[in-house]
Short mmCIF file of C-alpha atoms in Angstrom, two decimals:
data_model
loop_
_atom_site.label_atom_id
_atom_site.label_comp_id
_atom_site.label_asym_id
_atom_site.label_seq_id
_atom_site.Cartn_x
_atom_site.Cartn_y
_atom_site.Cartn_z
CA UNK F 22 -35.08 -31.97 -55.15
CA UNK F 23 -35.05 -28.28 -56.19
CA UNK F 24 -34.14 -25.29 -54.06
CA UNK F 25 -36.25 -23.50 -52.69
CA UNK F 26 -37.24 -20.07 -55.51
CA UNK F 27 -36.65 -17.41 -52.93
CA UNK F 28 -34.14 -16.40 -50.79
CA UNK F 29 -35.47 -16.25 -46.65
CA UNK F 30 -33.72 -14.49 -44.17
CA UNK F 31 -32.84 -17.21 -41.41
CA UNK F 32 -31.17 -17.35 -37.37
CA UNK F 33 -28.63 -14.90 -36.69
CA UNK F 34 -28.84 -12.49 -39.92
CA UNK F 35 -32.68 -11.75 -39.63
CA UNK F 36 -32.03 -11.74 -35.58
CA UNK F 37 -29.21 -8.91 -36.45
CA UNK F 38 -31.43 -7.13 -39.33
CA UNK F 39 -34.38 -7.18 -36.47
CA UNK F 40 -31.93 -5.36 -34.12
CA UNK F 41 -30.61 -3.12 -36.18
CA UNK F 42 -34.29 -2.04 -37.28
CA UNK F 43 -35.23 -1.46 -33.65
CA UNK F 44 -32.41 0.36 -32.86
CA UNK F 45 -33.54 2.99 -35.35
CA UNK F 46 -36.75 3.13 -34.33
CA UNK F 47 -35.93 3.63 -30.90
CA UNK F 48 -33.16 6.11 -32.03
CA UNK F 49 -35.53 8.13 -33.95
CA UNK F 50 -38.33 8.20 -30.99
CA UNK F 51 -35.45 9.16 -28.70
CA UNK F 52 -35.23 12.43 -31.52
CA UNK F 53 -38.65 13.04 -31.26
CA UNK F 54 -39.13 13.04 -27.69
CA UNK F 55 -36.19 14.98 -26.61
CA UNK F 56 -36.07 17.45 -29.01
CA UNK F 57 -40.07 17.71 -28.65
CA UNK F 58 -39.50 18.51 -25.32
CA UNK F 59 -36.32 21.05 -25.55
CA UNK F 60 -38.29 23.58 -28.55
CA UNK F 61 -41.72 23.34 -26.43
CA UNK F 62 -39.97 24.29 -23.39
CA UNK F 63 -38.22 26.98 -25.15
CA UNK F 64 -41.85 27.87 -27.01
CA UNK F 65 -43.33 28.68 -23.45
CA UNK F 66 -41.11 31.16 -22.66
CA UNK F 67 -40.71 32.82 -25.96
CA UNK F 68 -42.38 33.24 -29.68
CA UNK F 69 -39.24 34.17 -31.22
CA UNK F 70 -38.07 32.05 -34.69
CA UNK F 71 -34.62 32.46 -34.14
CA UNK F 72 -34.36 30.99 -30.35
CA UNK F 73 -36.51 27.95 -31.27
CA UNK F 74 -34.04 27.49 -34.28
CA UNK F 75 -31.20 27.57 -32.31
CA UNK F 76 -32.30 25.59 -29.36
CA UNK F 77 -33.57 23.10 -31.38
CA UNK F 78 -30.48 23.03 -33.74
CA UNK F 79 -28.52 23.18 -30.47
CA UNK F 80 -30.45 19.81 -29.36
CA UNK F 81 -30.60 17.93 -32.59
CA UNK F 82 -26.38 18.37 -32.87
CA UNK F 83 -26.27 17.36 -29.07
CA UNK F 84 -28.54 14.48 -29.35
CA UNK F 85 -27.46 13.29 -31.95
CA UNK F 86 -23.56 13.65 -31.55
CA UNK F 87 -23.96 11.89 -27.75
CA UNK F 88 -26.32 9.35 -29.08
CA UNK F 89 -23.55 8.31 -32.00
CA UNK F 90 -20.89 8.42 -29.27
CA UNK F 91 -22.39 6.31 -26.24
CA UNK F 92 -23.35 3.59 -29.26
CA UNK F 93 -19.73 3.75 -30.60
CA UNK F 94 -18.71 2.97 -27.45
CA UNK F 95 -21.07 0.14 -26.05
CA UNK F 96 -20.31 -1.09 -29.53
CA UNK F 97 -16.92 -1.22 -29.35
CA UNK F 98 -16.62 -2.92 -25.88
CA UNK F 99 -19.46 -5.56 -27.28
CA UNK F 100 -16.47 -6.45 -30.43
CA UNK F 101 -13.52 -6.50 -27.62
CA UNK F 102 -15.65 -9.30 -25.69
CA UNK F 103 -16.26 -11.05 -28.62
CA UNK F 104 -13.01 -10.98 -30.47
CA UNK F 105 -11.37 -11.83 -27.25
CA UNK F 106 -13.68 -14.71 -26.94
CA UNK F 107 -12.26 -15.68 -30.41
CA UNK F 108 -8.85 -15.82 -29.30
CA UNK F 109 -9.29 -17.90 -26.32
CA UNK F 110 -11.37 -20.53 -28.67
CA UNK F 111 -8.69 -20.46 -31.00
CA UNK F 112 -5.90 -21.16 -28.47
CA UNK F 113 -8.09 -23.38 -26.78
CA UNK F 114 -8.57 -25.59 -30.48
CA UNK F 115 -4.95 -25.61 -30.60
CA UNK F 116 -3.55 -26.67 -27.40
CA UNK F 117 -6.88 -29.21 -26.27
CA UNK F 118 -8.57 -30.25 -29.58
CA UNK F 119 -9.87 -33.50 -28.15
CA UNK F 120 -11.51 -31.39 -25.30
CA UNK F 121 -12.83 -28.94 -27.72
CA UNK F 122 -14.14 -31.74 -29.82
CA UNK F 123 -15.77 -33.65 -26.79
CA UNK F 124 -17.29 -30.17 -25.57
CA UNK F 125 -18.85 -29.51 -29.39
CA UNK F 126 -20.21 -33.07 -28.86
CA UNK F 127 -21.73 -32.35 -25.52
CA UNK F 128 -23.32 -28.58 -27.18
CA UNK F 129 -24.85 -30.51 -30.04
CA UNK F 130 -26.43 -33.17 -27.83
CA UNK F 131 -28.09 -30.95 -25.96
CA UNK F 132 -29.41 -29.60 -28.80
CA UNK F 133 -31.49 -32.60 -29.20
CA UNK F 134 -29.06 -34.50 -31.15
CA UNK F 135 -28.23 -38.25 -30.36
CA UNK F 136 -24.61 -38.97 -28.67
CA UNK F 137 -23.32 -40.32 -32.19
CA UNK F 138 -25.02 -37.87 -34.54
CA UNK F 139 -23.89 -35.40 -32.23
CA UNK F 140 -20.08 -37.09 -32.75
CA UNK F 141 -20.61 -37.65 -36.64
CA UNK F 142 -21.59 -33.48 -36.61
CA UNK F 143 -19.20 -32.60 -34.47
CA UNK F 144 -15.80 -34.12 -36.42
CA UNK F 145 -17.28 -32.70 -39.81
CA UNK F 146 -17.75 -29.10 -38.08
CA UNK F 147 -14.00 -29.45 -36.70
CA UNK F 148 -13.19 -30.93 -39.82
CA UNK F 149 -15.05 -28.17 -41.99
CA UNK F 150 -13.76 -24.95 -39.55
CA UNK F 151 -13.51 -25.67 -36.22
CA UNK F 152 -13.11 -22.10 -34.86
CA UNK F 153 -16.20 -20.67 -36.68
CA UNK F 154 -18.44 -24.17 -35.31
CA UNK F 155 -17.13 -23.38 -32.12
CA UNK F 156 -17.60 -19.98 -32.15
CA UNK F 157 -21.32 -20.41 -33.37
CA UNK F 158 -22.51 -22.97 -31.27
CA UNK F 159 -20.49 -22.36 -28.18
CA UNK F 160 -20.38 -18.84 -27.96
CA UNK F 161 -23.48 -18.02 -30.12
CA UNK F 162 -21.22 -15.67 -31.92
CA UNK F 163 -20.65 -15.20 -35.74
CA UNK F 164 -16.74 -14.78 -37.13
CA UNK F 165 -18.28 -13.34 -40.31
CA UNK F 166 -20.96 -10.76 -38.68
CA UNK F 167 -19.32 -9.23 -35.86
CA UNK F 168 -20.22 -5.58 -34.42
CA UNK F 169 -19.27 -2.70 -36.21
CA UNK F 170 -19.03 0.48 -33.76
CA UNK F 171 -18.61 2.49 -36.44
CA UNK F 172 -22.33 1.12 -38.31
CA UNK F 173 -23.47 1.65 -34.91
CA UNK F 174 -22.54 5.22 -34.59
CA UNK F 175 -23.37 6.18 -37.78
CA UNK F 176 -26.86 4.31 -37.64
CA UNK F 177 -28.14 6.26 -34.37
CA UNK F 178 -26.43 9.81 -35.00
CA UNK F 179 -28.99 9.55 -38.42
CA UNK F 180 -31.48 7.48 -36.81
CA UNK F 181 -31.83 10.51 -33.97
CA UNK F 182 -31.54 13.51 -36.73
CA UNK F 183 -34.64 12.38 -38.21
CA UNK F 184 -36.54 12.52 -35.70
CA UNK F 185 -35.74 15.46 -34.34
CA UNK F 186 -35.89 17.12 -37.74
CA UNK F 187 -39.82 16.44 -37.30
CA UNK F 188 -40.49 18.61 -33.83
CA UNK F 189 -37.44 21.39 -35.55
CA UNK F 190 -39.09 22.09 -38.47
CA UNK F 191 -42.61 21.85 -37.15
CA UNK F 192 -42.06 24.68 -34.38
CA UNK F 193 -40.45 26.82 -37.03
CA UNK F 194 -42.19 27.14 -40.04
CA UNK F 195 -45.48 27.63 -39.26
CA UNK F 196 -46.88 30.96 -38.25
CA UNK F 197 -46.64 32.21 -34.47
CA UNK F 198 -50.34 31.40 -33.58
CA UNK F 199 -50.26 27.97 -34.66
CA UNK F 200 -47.19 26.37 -34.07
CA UNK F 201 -47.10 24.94 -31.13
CA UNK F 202 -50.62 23.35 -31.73
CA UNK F 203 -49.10 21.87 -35.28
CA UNK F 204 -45.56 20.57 -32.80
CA UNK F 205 -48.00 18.86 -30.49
CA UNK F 206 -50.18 17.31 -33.18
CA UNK F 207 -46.91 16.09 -35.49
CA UNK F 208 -45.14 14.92 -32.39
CA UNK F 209 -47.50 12.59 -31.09
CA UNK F 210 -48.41 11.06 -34.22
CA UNK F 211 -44.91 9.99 -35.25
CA UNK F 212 -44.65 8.87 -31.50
CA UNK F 213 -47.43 6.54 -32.58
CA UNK F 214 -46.30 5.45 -35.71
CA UNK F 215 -42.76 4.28 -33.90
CA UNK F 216 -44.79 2.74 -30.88
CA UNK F 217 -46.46 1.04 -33.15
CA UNK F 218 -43.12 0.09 -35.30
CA UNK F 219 -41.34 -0.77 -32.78
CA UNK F 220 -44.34 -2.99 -31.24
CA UNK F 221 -44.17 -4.93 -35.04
CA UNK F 222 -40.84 -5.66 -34.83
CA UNK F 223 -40.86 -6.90 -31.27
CA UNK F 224 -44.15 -9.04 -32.47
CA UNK F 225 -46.09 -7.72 -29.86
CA UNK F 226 -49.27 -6.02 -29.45
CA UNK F 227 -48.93 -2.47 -30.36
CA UNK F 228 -52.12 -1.05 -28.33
CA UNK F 229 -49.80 -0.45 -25.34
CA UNK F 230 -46.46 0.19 -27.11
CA UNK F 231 -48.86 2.82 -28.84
CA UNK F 232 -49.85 4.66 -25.62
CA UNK F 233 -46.74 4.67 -23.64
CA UNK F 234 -45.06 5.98 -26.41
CA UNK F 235 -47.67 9.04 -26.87
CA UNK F 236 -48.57 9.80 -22.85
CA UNK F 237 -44.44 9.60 -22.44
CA UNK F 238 -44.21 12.09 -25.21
CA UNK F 239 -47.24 14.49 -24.02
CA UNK F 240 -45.49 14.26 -21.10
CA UNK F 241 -42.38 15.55 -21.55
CA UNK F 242 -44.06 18.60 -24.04
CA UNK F 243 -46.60 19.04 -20.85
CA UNK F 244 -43.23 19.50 -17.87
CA UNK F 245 -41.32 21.14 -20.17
CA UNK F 246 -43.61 23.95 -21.30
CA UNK F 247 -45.21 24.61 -18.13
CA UNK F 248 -41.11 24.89 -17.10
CA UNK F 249 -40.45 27.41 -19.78
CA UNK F 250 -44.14 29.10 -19.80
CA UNK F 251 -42.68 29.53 -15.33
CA UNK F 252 -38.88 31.18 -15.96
CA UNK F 253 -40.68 33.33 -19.42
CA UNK F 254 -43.39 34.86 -17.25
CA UNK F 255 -40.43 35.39 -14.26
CA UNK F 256 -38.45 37.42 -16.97
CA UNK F 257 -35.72 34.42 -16.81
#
């Protein structure tokens, strides 16, 4: 029998590429929303170019620079769990290796598997690499594809700059007497087009991912204007 002519994404690596792919999204709506919401404020209480530059600038770098850091971290605790999960199966393998076996067994049976298929699959796993079976089936974890903190940080400090690039450059360049009309109008249709991204990715409907997405971003443009349109008219 020939192989199959393409090459499919299966399990784990299409389960990591999916999260991975929702993690920008949601890094780049994160970009949108709050930096959206900083310039708009700032727009209510003043027309001038240079503070909605800096403001915005000020939020893009801070955004983006915490988002990179709290992912590097989570990230990096996630790979301590999981390498020290690896070294307890390995010195587990070494000092018990009937137990370990038996346990493998007992995983792959409840997998559906009868008690002596289970067996027959669990000696050739041991036999093959018992750490990485053990690893995959027992801990659900991958020896080959663990976390990266630093693909993490990298991933959301560029997934956030893009998105707030969008809001930036949109209160900026156009003229006075239009800009804030042309930040509201860009804003909440790239707030739809990652509600609806991130709805595709989750495989659900995207009619509600849609509209929380936009009424959370109107939203936050709405509080923080009125804010800023309060302290500009008190002279703040």
């Amino acid at each position: 029998m020939t192989e199959p002519p393409h090459d499919e994404a299966h399990g784990g690596a299409l389960g990591s590429r999916l999260n991975w792919l929702r993690a920008a999204v949601l890094g780049a709506n994160d970009g949108i929303v709050s930096t959206a919401g900083l310039v708009v404020g700032v727009a209510g209480a003043t027309d001038d170019r240079a503070a909605l530059l800096t403001a915005g600038l000020a939020g893009l770098l801070a955004g983006s620079m915490s988002m990179a850091a709290g992912e590097y971290v989570s990230v990096s605790t996630q790979r301590d769990s999981e390498l020290a999960a690896l070294a307890m199966e390995k010195r587990e393998l070494r000092e018990q290796p009937e137990a370990e076996l038996e346990e493998l067994t007992a995983l792959l049976e409840r997998s559906g598997l009868s008690r002596q298929v289970a067996r027959e699959a669990a000696v050739q796993l041991t036999e093959r690499d018992a750490l990485r079976a053990h690893a995959r089936v027992e801990l659900g974890i991958d020896p080959d594809e663990l976390t990266n903190p630093w693909h993490a940080a990298w991933a959301s400090f560029l997934a956030f700059t893009v998105g707030a690039l969008l809001p930036l450059l949109a209160i900026v360049l156009p003229p006075a007497s239009v800009r804030l009309g042309v930040t509201v109008v860009s804003v909440l249709a790239a707030l739809v087009l990652t509600g609806w991204s991130s709805a595709r990715l989750g495989a659900a409907g995207p009619r509600r991912a849609v509209l929380r997405n936009a009424v959370g971003g109107a939203l936050a443009m709405g509080v923080t204007y009125a804010a800023g349109s309060l302290l500009g008219a008190a002279g703040a």
